[in-house]
Tab-separated table of C-alpha atoms and ligand atoms in Angstrom:
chain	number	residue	atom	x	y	z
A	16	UNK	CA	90.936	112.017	89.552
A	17	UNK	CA	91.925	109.591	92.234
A	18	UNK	CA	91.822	105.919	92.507
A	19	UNK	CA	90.163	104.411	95.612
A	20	UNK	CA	92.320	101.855	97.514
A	21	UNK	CA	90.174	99.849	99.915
A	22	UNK	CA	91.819	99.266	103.468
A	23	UNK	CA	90.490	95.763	104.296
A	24	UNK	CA	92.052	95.468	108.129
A	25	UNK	CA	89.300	96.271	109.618
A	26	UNK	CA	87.432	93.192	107.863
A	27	UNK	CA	89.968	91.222	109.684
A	28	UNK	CA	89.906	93.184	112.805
A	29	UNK	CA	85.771	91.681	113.130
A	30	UNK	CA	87.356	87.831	112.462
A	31	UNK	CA	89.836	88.472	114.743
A	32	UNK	CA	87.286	89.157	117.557
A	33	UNK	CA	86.139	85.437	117.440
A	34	UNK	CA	89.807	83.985	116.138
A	35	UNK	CA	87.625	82.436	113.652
A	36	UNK	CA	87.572	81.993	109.877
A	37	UNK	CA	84.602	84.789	108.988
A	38	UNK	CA	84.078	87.571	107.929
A	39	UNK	CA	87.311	86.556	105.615
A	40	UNK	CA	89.621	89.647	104.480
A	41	UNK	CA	90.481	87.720	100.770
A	42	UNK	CA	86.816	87.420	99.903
A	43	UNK	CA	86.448	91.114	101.489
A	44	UNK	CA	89.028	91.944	98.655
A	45	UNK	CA	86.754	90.468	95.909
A	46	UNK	CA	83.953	92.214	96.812
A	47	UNK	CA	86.073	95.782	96.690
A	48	UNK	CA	87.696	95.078	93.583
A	49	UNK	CA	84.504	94.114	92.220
A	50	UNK	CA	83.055	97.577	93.325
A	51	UNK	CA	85.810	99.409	91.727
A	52	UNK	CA	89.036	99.803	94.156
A	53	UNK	CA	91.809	99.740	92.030
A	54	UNK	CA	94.206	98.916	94.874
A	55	UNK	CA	93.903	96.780	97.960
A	56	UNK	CA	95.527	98.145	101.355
A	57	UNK	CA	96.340	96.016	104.501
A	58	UNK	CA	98.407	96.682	106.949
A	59	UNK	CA	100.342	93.929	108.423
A	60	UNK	CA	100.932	95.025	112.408
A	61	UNK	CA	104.044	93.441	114.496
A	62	UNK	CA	101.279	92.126	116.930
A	63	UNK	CA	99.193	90.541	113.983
A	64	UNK	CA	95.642	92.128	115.452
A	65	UNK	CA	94.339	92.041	112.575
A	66	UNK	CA	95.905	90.885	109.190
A	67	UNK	CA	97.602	87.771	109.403
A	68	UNK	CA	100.797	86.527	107.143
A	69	UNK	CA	98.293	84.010	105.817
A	70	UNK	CA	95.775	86.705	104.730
A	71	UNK	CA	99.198	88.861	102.905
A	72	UNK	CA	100.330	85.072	101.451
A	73	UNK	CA	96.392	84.643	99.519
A	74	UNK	CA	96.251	88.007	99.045
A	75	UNK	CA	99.316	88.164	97.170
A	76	UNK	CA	97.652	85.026	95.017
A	77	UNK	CA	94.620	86.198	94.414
A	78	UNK	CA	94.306	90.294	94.164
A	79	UNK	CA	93.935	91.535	90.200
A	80	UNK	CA	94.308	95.133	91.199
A	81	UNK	CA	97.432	96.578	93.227
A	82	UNK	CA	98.178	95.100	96.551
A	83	UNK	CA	99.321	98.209	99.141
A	84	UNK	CA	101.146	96.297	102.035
A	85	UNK	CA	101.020	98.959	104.821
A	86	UNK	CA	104.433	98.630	107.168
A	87	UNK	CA	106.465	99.309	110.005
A	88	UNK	CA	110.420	100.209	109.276
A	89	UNK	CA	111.481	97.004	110.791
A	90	UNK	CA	114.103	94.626	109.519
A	91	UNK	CA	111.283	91.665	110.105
A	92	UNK	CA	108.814	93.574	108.007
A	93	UNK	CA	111.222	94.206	105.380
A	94	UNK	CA	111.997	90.742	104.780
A	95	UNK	CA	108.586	89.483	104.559
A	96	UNK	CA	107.581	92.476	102.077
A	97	UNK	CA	110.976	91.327	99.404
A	98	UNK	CA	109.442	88.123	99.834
A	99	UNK	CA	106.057	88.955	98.983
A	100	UNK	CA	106.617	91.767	96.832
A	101	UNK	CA	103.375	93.676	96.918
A	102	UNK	CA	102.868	96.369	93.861
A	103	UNK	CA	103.402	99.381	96.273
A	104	UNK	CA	104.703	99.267	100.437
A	105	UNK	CA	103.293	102.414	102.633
A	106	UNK	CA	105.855	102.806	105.436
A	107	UNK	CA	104.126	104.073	108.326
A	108	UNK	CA	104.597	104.201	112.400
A	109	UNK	CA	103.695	101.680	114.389
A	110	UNK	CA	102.808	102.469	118.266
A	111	UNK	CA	102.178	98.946	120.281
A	112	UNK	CA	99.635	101.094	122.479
A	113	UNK	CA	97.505	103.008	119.355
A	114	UNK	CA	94.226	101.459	118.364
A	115	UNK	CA	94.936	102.779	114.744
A	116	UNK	CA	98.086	104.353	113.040
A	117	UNK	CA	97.829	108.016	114.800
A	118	UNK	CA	100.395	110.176	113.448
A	119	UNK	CA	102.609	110.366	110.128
A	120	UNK	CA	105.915	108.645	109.993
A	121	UNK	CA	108.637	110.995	111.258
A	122	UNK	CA	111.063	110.704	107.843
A	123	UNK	CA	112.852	114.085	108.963
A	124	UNK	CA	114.256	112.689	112.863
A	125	UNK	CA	115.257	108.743	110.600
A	126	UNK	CA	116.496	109.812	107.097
A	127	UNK	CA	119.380	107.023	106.923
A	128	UNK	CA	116.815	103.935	108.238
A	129	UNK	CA	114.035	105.028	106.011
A	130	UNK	CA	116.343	105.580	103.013
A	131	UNK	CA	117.757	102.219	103.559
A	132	UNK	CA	114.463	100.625	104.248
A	133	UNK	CA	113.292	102.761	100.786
A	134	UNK	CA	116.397	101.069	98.912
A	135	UNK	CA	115.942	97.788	99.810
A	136	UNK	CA	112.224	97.699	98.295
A	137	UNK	CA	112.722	99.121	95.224
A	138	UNK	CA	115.390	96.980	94.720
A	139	UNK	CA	113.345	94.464	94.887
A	140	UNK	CA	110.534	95.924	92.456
A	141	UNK	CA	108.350	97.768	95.049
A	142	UNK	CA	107.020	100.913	95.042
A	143	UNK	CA	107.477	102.936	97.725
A	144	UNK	CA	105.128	105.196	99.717
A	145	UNK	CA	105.710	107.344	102.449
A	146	UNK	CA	102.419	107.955	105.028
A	147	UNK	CA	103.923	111.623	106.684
A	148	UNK	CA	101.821	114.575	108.388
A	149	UNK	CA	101.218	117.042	105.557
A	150	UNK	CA	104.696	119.225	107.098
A	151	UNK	CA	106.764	120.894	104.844
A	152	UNK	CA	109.647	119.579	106.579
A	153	UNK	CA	108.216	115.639	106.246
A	154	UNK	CA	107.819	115.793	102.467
A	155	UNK	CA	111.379	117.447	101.630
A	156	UNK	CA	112.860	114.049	103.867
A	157	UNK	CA	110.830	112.052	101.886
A	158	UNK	CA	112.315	113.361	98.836
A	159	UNK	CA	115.385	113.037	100.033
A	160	UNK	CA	115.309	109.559	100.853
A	161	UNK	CA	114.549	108.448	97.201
A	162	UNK	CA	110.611	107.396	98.066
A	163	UNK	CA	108.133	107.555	94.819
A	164	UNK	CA	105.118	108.627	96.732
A	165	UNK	CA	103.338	110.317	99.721
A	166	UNK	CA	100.477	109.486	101.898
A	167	UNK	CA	99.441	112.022	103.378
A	168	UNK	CA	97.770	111.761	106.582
A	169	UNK	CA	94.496	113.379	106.959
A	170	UNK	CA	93.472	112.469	110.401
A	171	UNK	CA	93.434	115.523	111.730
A	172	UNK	CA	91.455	116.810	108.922
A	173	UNK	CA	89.185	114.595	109.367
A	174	UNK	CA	88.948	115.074	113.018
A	175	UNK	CA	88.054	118.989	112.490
A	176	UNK	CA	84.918	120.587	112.970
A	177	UNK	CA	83.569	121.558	110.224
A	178	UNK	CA	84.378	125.670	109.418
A	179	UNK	CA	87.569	127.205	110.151
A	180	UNK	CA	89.383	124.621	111.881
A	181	UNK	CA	88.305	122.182	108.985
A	182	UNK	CA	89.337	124.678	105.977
A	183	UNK	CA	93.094	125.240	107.842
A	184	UNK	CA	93.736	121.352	107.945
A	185	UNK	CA	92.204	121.376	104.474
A	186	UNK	CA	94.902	124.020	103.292
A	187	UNK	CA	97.995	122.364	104.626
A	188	UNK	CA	97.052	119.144	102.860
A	189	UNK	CA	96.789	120.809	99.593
A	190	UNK	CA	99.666	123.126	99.921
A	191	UNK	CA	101.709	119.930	101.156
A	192	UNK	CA	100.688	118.109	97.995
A	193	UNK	CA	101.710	120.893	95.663
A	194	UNK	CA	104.923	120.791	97.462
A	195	UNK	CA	105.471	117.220	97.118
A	196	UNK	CA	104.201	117.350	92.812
A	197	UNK	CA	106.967	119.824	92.593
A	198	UNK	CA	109.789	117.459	94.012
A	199	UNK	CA	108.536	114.728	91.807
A	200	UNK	CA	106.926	112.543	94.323
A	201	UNK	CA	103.230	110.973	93.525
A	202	UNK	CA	100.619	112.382	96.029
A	203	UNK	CA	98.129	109.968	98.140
A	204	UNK	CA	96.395	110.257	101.231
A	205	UNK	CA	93.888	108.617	103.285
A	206	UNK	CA	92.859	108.058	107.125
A	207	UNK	CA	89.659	109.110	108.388
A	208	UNK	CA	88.211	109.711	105.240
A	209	UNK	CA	84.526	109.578	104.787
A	210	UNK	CA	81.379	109.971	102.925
A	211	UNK	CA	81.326	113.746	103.953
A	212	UNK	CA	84.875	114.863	103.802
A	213	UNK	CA	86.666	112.916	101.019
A	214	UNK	CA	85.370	114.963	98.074
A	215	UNK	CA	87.698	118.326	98.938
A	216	UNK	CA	90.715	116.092	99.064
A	217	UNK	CA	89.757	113.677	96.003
A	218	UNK	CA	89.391	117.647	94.177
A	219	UNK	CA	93.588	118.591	95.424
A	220	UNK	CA	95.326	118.652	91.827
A	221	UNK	CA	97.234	115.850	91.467
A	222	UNK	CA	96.076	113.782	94.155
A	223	UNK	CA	96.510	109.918	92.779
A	224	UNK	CA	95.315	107.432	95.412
A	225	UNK	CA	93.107	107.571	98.506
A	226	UNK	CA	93.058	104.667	100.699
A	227	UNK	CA	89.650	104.306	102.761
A	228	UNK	CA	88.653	101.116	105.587
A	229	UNK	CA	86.868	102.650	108.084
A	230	UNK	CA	84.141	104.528	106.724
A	231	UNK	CA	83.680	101.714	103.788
A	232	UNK	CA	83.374	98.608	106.294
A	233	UNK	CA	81.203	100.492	108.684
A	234	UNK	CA	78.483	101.675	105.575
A	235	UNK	CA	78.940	98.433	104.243
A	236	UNK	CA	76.952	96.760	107.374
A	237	UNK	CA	74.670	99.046	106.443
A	238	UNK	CA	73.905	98.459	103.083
A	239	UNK	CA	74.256	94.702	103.583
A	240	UNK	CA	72.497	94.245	107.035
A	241	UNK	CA	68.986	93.785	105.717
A	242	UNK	CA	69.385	91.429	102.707
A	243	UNK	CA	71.527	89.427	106.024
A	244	UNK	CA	69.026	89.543	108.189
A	245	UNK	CA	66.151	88.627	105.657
A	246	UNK	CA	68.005	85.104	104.484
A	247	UNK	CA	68.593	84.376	108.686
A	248	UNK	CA	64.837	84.823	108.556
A	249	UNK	CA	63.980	82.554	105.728
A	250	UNK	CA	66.698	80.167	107.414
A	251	UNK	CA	64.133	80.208	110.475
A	252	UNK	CA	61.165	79.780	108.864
A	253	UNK	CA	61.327	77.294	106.370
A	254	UNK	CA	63.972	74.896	106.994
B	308	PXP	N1	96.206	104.850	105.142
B	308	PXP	C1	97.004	104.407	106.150
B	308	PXP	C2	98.501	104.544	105.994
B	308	PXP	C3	96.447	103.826	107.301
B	308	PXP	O1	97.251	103.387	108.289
B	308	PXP	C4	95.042	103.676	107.385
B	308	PXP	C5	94.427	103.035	108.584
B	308	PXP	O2	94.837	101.724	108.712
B	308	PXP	C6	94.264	104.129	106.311
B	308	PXP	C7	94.867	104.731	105.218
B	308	PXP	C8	92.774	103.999	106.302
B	308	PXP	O3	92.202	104.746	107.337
B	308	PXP	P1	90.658	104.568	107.671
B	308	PXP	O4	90.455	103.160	108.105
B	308	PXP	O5	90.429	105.565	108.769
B	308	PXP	O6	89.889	104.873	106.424
């Protein structure tokens, strides 16, 4: 059975709006590790849209459970992550133009910049991730470069109709996954993932982590919209 890692950027992409102080990704953090996520996932973008180095510096102080720094290959990046040292870095692309992380990181066309970047976090006690496309081709580079895990991304998966389409996206994820147990390397995935379409891919044998935002911010304004709402009201009313 998986573990749930909780992508909080998009806590930080609604302060961001306002360049204000609320809602605040650390205390977003509490809440999911007191709801269960055993890992906490931000990504730290070049153009700082969302995260900020001052939410990675608290976060660093204050998460319990594993802290997932999501990453571009970029000597900048890599020296802030040595210095931080989060539990576990997820290397992934990083387009300028993208309004989230699109694709999987090409390992296969880069093997001598992402084994370097690979090298020079675990030697400073990080665990290394790898978020690819579920190609066979992707996760026998990733081997290659020495990385302890994959994320696989399941964007496209999640972007199928449901039926045929849905089942073939389905099928390379798992059959990528078996391919990646057998050369050793742990197995997560995550993007897109949803009430609806997370339980096929939490079922893939040996899947380990699955790292969720989206779907988790957007029900929680859901879930916590009334109870907001009612103590506005009683704000109102009886000063
Ligand atoms: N994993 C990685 C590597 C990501 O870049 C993202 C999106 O930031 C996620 C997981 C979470 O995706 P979503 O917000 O669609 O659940």
């Amino acid at each position: 059975m998986p573990h749930l890692g909780v992508n909080i950027d998009h806590v930080a992409t609604l302060r961001q709006a306002r360049r204000g102080v609320e809602p605040d990704p650390v205390w977003a953090a509490v809440e999911a590790e007191l709801g269960g996520a055993a890992c906490i996932t931000l990504h730290l973008r070049e153009d700082r849209r969302h995260i900020q180095d001052r939410d990675l510096e608290i976060l660093r102080r204050t998460v319990q459970v594993k802290l997932n720094l999501e990453m571009a290959v970029t000597d900048g990046m890599l020296q802030i992550a040595c210095r931080v040292r989060p539990e576990q870095a997820t290397l992934v692309p990083e387009g300028r133009q993208e309004i989230t992380t699109e694709g999987g990181l090409p390992v296969a066309g880069q093997e001598a910049k992402v084994a370097d970047a690979v090298r020079r976090l675990k030697a400073a006690g990080i665990t290394v991730s790898l978020f690819i496309d579920p190609r066979p081709e992707e996760v026998e580079a990733s081997a290659r470069v020495g990385a302890d895990a994959v994320e696989f991304h399941t964007g496209e998966y999640a972007n199928a109709r449901d039926g045929p389409e849905r089942d073939r996206q389905f099928a390379r994820i798992a059959e990528a996954a078996r391919q990646a147990r057998g050369l050793g390397l742990v197995v997560h995935a995550g993007h897109g993932l949803n009430y609806v379409n997370v339980v096929r891919i939490a079922q893939i044998p040996g899947m380990t982590e699955l790292n969720i935002g989206h779907s988790v911010v957007s029900r929680a304004v859901f879930v916590g919209l009334r109870r907001a709402v009612r103590e506005m009201v009683r704000l109102i009313e009886s000063p």
